[in-house]
CSV table of C-alpha atoms and ligand atoms in Angstrom, one decimal:
chain,number,residue,atom,x,y,z
V,6,MET,CA,7.5,16.3,11.1
V,7,ARG,CA,9.6,17.0,7.9
V,8,THR,CA,8.4,17.1,4.3
V,9,LEU,CA,9.5,14.5,2.8
V,10,LEU,CA,7.6,13.8,-0.6
V,11,SER,CA,5.2,17.4,-1.2
V,12,GLU,CA,1.5,16.9,-2.9
V,13,LYS,CA,2.9,16.8,-5.5
V,14,GLU,CA,5.2,15.2,-6.0
V,15,LEU,CA,3.3,12.6,-4.7
V,16,GLN,CA,1.1,12.9,-8.0
V,17,ALA,CA,3.7,13.3,-10.1
V,18,GLY,CA,4.5,9.4,-8.8
V,19,VAL,CA,0.9,8.4,-9.1
V,20,ALA,CA,-0.1,9.6,-12.7
V,21,GLN,CA,3.7,7.9,-13.5
V,22,MET,CA,2.5,4.1,-12.5
V,23,ALA,CA,-0.7,4.2,-13.0
V,24,VAL,CA,1.4,4.7,-16.8
V,25,GLU,CA,3.2,1.5,-16.4
V,26,ILE,CA,-0.1,-0.1,-14.6
V,27,ILE,CA,-2.1,0.3,-17.6
V,28,ALA,CA,1.1,0.1,-20.3
V,29,ALA,CA,0.7,-3.7,-18.6
V,30,TYR,CA,-2.8,-4.5,-19.0
V,31,GLY,CA,-3.6,-2.0,-22.4
V,32,GLU,CA,-7.6,-3.3,-22.4
V,33,ARG,CA,-7.9,-6.0,-20.0
V,34,PRO,CA,-10.3,-5.9,-17.4
V,35,LEU,CA,-8.9,-5.0,-14.1
V,36,THR,CA,-9.5,-5.8,-10.8
V,37,ILE,CA,-8.1,-3.5,-8.4
V,38,VAL,CA,-8.2,-4.9,-4.2
V,39,GLY,CA,-7.0,-2.3,-2.5
V,40,VAL,CA,-5.5,-2.8,1.9
V,41,LEU,CA,-7.8,-0.9,4.1
V,42,THR,CA,-7.2,1.4,5.5
V,43,GLY,CA,-3.9,2.6,4.6
V,44,SER,CA,-4.5,2.6,1.3
V,45,VAL,CA,-7.6,4.6,1.2
V,46,VAL,CA,-6.0,8.0,0.3
V,47,LEU,CA,-3.6,6.2,-3.2
V,48,LEU,CA,-6.9,4.3,-3.9
V,49,ALA,CA,-9.0,7.1,-4.8
V,50,ASP,CA,-6.6,8.2,-6.6
V,51,LEU,CA,-5.5,5.8,-8.5
V,52,ILE,CA,-8.4,4.6,-9.6
V,53,ARG,CA,-9.2,7.8,-11.0
V,54,LEU,CA,-6.2,7.3,-13.4
V,55,LEU,CA,-7.0,4.6,-15.1
V,56,ASP,CA,-8.9,5.0,-18.2
V,57,MET,CA,-9.5,1.6,-18.3
V,58,PRO,CA,-12.8,-1.5,-17.5
V,59,LEU,CA,-11.8,-1.5,-14.0
V,60,ARG,CA,-13.5,-3.5,-11.0
V,61,VAL,CA,-12.2,-1.6,-7.4
V,62,GLY,CA,-12.5,-3.9,-3.5
V,63,VAL,CA,-11.1,-4.0,-0.9
V,64,LEU,CA,-9.6,-6.6,2.4
V,65,GLN,CA,-8.5,-5.8,5.5
V,66,ALA,CA,-5.1,-6.4,6.5
V,67,SER,CA,-4.6,-5.8,10.5
V,68,SER,CA,-1.0,-6.7,12.3
V,69,TYR,CA,-0.4,-6.5,15.7
V,70,ARG,CA,3.0,-6.2,17.1
V,71,SER,CA,4.9,-6.5,20.3
V,72,GLY,CA,7.6,-5.0,20.6
V,73,THR,CA,9.8,-6.7,18.5
V,74,THR,CA,8.5,-9.2,17.3
V,75,ARG,CA,6.2,-9.6,14.1
V,76,GLY,CA,2.9,-9.3,15.2
V,77,GLN,CA,0.2,-12.6,14.2
V,78,LEU,CA,-1.4,-10.3,10.2
V,79,THR,CA,-5.5,-10.6,10.0
V,80,ILE,CA,-7.0,-10.5,6.8
V,81,ASN,CA,-10.6,-9.9,5.9
V,82,SER,CA,-11.4,-10.7,3.2
V,83,GLU,CA,-15.8,-10.1,3.6
V,84,MET,CA,-15.7,-7.1,1.4
V,85,MET,CA,-13.5,-8.4,-1.5
V,86,LEU,CA,-15.4,-8.9,-5.5
V,87,ASN,CA,-15.3,-11.8,-6.4
V,88,VAL,CA,-11.7,-12.6,-8.4
V,89,ALA,CA,-11.6,-16.0,-9.8
V,90,GLU,CA,-10.5,-15.8,-13.3
V,91,ARG,CA,-10.1,-12.4,-12.9
V,92,ASP,CA,-7.1,-9.7,-13.5
V,93,VAL,CA,-6.3,-8.8,-9.8
V,94,LEU,CA,-4.1,-5.7,-8.8
V,95,VAL,CA,-3.2,-5.9,-5.1
V,96,VAL,CA,-2.8,-1.9,-3.7
V,97,ASP,CA,-1.3,-1.5,-0.6
V,98,ASP,CA,0.5,1.6,0.6
V,99,ILE,CA,3.5,0.7,1.8
V,100,PHE,CA,6.7,-2.0,1.2
V,101,ASP,CA,8.4,-2.2,4.6
V,102,THR,CA,9.3,-5.8,5.6
V,103,GLY,CA,6.6,-7.2,2.8
V,104,HIS,CA,5.2,-9.9,4.9
V,105,THR,CA,1.6,-7.8,4.6
V,106,LEU,CA,2.0,-7.9,1.1
V,107,VAL,CA,3.1,-11.9,0.4
V,108,GLU,CA,0.1,-13.3,3.3
V,109,VAL,CA,-2.5,-10.9,1.1
V,110,VAL,CA,-1.3,-12.5,-2.4
V,111,ALA,CA,-1.1,-16.5,-1.2
V,112,LYS,CA,-4.5,-15.6,0.0
V,113,LEU,CA,-5.2,-14.5,-3.1
V,114,LYS,CA,-4.2,-17.2,-4.5
V,115,GLU,CA,-6.2,-19.8,-2.9
V,116,LEU,CA,-9.0,-18.1,-5.0
V,117,SER,CA,-8.2,-19.0,-8.0
V,118,PRO,CA,-7.7,-15.3,-10.1
V,119,SER,CA,-6.1,-15.1,-13.6
V,120,SER,CA,-2.5,-13.5,-12.4
V,121,VAL,CA,-2.6,-11.4,-9.5
V,122,LYS,CA,0.3,-8.6,-9.3
V,123,THR,CA,0.7,-5.6,-7.1
V,124,ALA,CA,1.8,-2.2,-6.3
V,125,VAL,CA,2.3,-0.1,-3.5
V,126,LEU,CA,3.3,3.6,-3.2
V,127,LEU,CA,6.1,3.1,-1.5
V,128,ARG,CA,9.1,0.6,-0.7
V,129,LYS,CA,10.5,1.1,3.1
V,130,HIS,CA,15.1,0.4,1.8
V,131,GLY,CA,16.7,-2.0,3.8
V,132,ARG,CA,14.3,-3.4,5.1
V,133,GLN,CA,12.9,-6.1,3.6
V,134,GLU,CA,12.5,-10.0,5.1
V,135,VAL,CA,11.0,-12.2,2.3
V,136,ASP,CA,12.1,-12.5,-1.6
V,137,PHE,CA,9.3,-11.0,-3.2
V,138,SER,CA,9.2,-7.3,-5.2
V,139,PRO,CA,6.0,-5.4,-6.0
V,140,ASP,CA,4.8,-5.1,-9.6
V,141,PHE,CA,5.0,-1.8,-9.0
V,142,VAL,CA,6.0,1.2,-7.2
V,143,ALA,CA,5.6,4.8,-7.2
V,144,PHE,CA,8.7,5.8,-4.5
V,145,GLU,CA,12.0,4.0,-2.7
V,146,ILE,CA,11.8,5.9,0.4
V,147,PRO,CA,14.6,5.6,3.3
V,148,ASP,CA,14.2,3.7,6.2
V,149,GLU,CA,12.4,5.7,8.4
V,150,PHE,CA,8.9,6.4,9.2
V,151,VAL,CA,6.0,7.8,8.0
V,152,VAL,CA,3.3,9.1,7.8
V,153,GLY,CA,0.2,11.3,5.9
V,154,TYR,CA,-2.0,9.9,2.5
V,155,GLY,CA,-3.3,7.3,3.4
V,156,LEU,CA,-0.5,6.5,6.1
V,157,ASP,CA,-0.8,6.2,10.0
V,158,TYR,CA,1.1,6.4,13.6
V,159,ALA,CA,-1.6,5.1,15.8
V,160,ASP,CA,-4.6,6.5,13.4
V,161,GLN,CA,-3.3,9.8,13.2
V,162,TYR,CA,-2.3,11.2,10.1
V,163,ARG,CA,-3.5,9.3,7.4
V,164,ASN,CA,-5.8,13.0,5.9
V,165,LEU,CA,-2.0,14.7,5.5
V,166,PRO,CA,-2.0,16.1,1.7
V,167,HIS,CA,2.6,15.2,2.0
V,168,LEU,CA,3.8,12.5,3.6
V,169,ALA,CA,6.1,13.0,6.4
V,170,VAL,CA,8.4,12.0,8.8
V,171,LEU,CA,7.9,11.5,11.8
V,172,GLU,CA,11.3,12.2,13.9
V,173,PRO,CA,11.3,10.9,17.6
V,174,GLU,CA,10.2,14.5,18.7
V,175,ASP,CA,6.8,13.8,17.2
V,176,LEU,CA,6.6,10.3,18.8
V,177,ALA,CA,7.5,11.6,22.3
V,178,ASN,CA,4.7,14.4,21.5
V,179,ASN,CA,1.7,11.8,20.4
V,180,ARG,CA,2.5,9.9,24.4
V,181,SER,CA,1.8,12.4,26.5
S,12,IMP,P1,5.6,-5.0,6.0
S,12,IMP,O1,4.1,-6.1,5.8
S,12,IMP,O2,5.9,-4.8,6.8
S,12,IMP,O3,5.7,-4.1,5.0
S,12,IMP,O4,4.3,-4.4,6.7
S,12,IMP,C1,3.4,-3.4,6.0
S,12,IMP,C2,2.5,-2.3,6.4
S,12,IMP,O5,3.4,-1.6,7.9
S,12,IMP,C3,2.1,-1.7,6.1
S,12,IMP,O6,1.0,-1.6,5.4
S,12,IMP,C4,2.1,-0.3,7.2
S,12,IMP,O7,1.1,-0.6,7.4
S,12,IMP,C5,2.8,-0.6,8.4
S,12,IMP,N1,3.8,0.5,7.9
S,12,IMP,C6,4.9,0.0,7.5
S,12,IMP,N2,6.3,1.6,7.3
S,12,IMP,C7,5.0,2.3,8.0
S,12,IMP,C8,5.6,3.7,7.7
S,12,IMP,O8,6.3,4.4,8.1
S,12,IMP,N3,4.6,4.4,8.2
S,12,IMP,C9,2.9,4.0,8.9
S,12,IMP,N4,2.8,2.2,8.9
S,12,IMP,C10,3.2,1.5,8.2
S,13,MG,MG1,-1.0,-0.8,6.4
């Protein structure tokens, strides 16, 4: 595995994104909705940098992919806070094709929030299939499969403190 972003670089990028979020909302109370499971590490680091009135909820978005066809996305929002008439910020790990975030935002908008914005740690270059851009992006990355800082491969590696590129030989080893 090759390190793409060190622990220090991740911290600096998340801190910069926190500054931008604070500037956008000021003292307005914010409801953060973290998308499980990939956002957990970002969520923990980000909320501690947001010195403002804040509520934190989560929802789970999972998609099951087979081959090259995009899987059906399931959103489980049982654990989410009430978002009606609230300013909502959705936090996710990575903006890849973009379908997950678009569907999560559409689902949240059905619940009559005052506003919905989105923040992601990573945006993968050249992968987007949707006409939508996250409001806050900490890092642009090349089109490679990354793990660590919450991101997984087959539910592994979320606990790496840095962001690493999974190389083809890592994928082969994992299959054994
Ligand atoms: P999207 O719907 O294609 O934008 O996919 C977003 C989800 O796919 C993310 O929340 C991740 O769970 C997963 N994903 C996309 N790219 C990567 C990657 O490089 N590493 C790990 N997970 C990824
Ligand atoms: Mg995810």
